[in-house]
PDB file of C-alpha atoms in Angstrom:
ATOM      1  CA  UNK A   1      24.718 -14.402  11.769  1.00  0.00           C
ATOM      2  CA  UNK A   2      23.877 -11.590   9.616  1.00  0.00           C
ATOM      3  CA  UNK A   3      23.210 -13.127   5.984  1.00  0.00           C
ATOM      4  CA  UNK A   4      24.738 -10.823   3.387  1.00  0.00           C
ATOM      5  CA  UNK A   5      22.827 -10.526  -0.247  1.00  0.00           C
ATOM      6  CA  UNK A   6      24.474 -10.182  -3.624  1.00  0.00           C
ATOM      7  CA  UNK A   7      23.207  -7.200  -5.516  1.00  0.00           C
ATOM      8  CA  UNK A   8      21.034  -9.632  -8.148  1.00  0.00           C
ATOM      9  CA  UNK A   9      19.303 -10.371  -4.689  1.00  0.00           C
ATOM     10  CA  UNK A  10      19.110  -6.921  -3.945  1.00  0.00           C
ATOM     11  CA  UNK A  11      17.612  -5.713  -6.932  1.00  0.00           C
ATOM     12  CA  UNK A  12      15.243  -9.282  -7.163  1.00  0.00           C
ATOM     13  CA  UNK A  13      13.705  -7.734  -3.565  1.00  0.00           C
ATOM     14  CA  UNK A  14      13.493  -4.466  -4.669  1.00  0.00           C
ATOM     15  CA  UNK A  15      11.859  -5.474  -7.765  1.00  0.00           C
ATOM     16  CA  UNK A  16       9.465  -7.514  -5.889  1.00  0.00           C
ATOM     17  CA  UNK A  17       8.219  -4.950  -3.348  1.00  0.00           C
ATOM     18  CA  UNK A  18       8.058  -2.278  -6.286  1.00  0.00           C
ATOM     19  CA  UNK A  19       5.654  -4.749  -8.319  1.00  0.00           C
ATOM     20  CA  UNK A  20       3.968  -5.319  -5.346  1.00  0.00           C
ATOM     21  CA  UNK A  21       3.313  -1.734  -4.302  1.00  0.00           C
ATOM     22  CA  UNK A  22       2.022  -1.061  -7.893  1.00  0.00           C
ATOM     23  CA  UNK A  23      -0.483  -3.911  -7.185  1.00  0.00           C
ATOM     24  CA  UNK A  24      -1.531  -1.795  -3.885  1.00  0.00           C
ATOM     25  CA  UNK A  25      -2.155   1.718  -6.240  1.00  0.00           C
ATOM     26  CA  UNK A  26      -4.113  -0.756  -8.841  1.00  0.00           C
ATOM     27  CA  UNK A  27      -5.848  -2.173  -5.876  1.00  0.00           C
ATOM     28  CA  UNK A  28      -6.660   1.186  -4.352  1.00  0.00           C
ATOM     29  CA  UNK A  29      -7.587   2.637  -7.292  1.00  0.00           C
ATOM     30  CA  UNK A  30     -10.067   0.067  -7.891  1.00  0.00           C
ATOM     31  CA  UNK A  31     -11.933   0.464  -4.575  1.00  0.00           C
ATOM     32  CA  UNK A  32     -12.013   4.367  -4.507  1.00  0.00           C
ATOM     33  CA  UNK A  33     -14.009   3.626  -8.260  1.00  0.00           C
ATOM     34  CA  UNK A  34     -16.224   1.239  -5.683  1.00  0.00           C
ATOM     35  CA  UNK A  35     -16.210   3.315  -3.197  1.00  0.00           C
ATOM     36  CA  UNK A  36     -16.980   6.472  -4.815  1.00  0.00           C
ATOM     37  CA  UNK A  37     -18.924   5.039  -7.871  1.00  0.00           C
ATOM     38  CA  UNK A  38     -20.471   2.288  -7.445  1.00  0.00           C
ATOM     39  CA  UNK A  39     -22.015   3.529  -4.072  1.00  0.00           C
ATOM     40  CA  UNK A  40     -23.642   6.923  -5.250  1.00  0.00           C
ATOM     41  CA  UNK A  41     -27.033   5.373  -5.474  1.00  0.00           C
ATOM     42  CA  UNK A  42     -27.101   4.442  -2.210  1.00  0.00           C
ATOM     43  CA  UNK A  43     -29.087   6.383   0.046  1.00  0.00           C
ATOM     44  CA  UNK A  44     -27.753   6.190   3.178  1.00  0.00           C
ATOM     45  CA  UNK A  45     -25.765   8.790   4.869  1.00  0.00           C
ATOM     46  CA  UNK A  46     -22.605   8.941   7.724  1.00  0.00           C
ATOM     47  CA  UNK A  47     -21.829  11.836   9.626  1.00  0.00           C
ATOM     48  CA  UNK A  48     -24.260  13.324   7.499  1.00  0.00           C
ATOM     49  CA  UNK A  49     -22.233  12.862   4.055  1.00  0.00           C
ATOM     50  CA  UNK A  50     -23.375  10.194   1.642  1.00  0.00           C
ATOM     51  CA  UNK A  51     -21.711   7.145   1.467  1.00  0.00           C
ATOM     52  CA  UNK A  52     -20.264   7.906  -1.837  1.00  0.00           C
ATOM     53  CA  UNK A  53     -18.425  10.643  -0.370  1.00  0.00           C
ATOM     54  CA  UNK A  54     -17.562   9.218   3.056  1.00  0.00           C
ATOM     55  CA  UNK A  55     -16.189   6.170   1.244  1.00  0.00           C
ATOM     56  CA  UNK A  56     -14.759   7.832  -1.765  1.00  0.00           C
ATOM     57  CA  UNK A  57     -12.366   9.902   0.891  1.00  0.00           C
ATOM     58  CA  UNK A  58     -11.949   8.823   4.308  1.00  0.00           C
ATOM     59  CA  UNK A  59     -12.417   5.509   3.119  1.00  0.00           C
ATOM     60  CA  UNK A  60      -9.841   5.305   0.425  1.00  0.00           C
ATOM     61  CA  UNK A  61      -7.455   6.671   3.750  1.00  0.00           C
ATOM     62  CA  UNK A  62      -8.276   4.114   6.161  1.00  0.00           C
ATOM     63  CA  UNK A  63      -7.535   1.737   3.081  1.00  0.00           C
ATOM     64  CA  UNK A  64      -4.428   2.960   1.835  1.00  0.00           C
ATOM     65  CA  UNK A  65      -3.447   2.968   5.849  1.00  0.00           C
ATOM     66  CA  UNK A  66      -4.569  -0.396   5.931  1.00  0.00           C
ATOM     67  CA  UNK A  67      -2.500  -1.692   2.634  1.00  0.00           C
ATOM     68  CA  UNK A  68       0.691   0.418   4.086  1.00  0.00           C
ATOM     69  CA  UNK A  69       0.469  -1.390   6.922  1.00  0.00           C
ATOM     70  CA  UNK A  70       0.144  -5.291   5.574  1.00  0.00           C
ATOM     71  CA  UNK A  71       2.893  -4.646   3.313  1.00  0.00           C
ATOM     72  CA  UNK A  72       5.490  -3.137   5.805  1.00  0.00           C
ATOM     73  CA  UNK A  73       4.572  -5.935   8.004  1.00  0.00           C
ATOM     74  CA  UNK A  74       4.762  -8.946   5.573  1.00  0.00           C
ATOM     75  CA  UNK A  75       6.701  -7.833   2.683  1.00  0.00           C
ATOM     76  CA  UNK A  76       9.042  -5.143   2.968  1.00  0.00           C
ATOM     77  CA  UNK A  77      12.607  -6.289   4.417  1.00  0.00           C
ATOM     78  CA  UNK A  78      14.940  -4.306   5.744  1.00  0.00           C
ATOM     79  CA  UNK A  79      18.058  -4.597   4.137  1.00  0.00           C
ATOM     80  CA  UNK A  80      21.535  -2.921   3.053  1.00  0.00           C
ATOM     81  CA  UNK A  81      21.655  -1.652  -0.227  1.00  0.00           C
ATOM     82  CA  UNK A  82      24.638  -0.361   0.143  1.00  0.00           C
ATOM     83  CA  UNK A  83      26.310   3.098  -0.517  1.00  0.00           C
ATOM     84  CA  UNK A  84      28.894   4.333   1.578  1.00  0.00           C
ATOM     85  CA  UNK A  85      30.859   1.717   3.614  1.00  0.00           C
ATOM     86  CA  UNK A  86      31.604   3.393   7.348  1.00  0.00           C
ATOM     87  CA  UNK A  87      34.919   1.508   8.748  1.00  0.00           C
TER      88      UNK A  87
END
């Protein structure tokens, strides 16, 4: 049986998964300052970039990818929100 949420519900998920994916930016954020930052005295080199560079881009990717993906999985719902009723 299809469970049916009133719009404070609604809005209570929404607001959740919007605080949420605001903690994911601040999160990513924080590790492309790592990343990029905190690893440019490092000497050590992949694919012949420095780490700072290899980590401060394709690294932040495969993170954000990686952040997408636990949220969609275990936290996002997919729910009605309504609109246009088709009947």
């Amino acid at each position: 049986m299809k469970k049916f949420l009133t719009d404070a519900e609604k809005f209570s998920l929404v607001r959740r998964e919007a605080i949420f994916t605001g903690l994911a930016l601040v999160g990513l954020i924080i590790f492309w300052l790592i990343a990029g930052f905190g690893t440019s005295s490092l000497d050590v080199k992949i694919f012949h970039l420095p780490l700072w560079a290899f980590l401060g881009s394709i690294g932040v990717w495969i993170f954000a990818i990686l952040i997408s993906f636990i949220l969609s999985k275990k936290l996002f719902k997919n729910i009605d929100l309504g609109g246009e009723k088709n009947e």
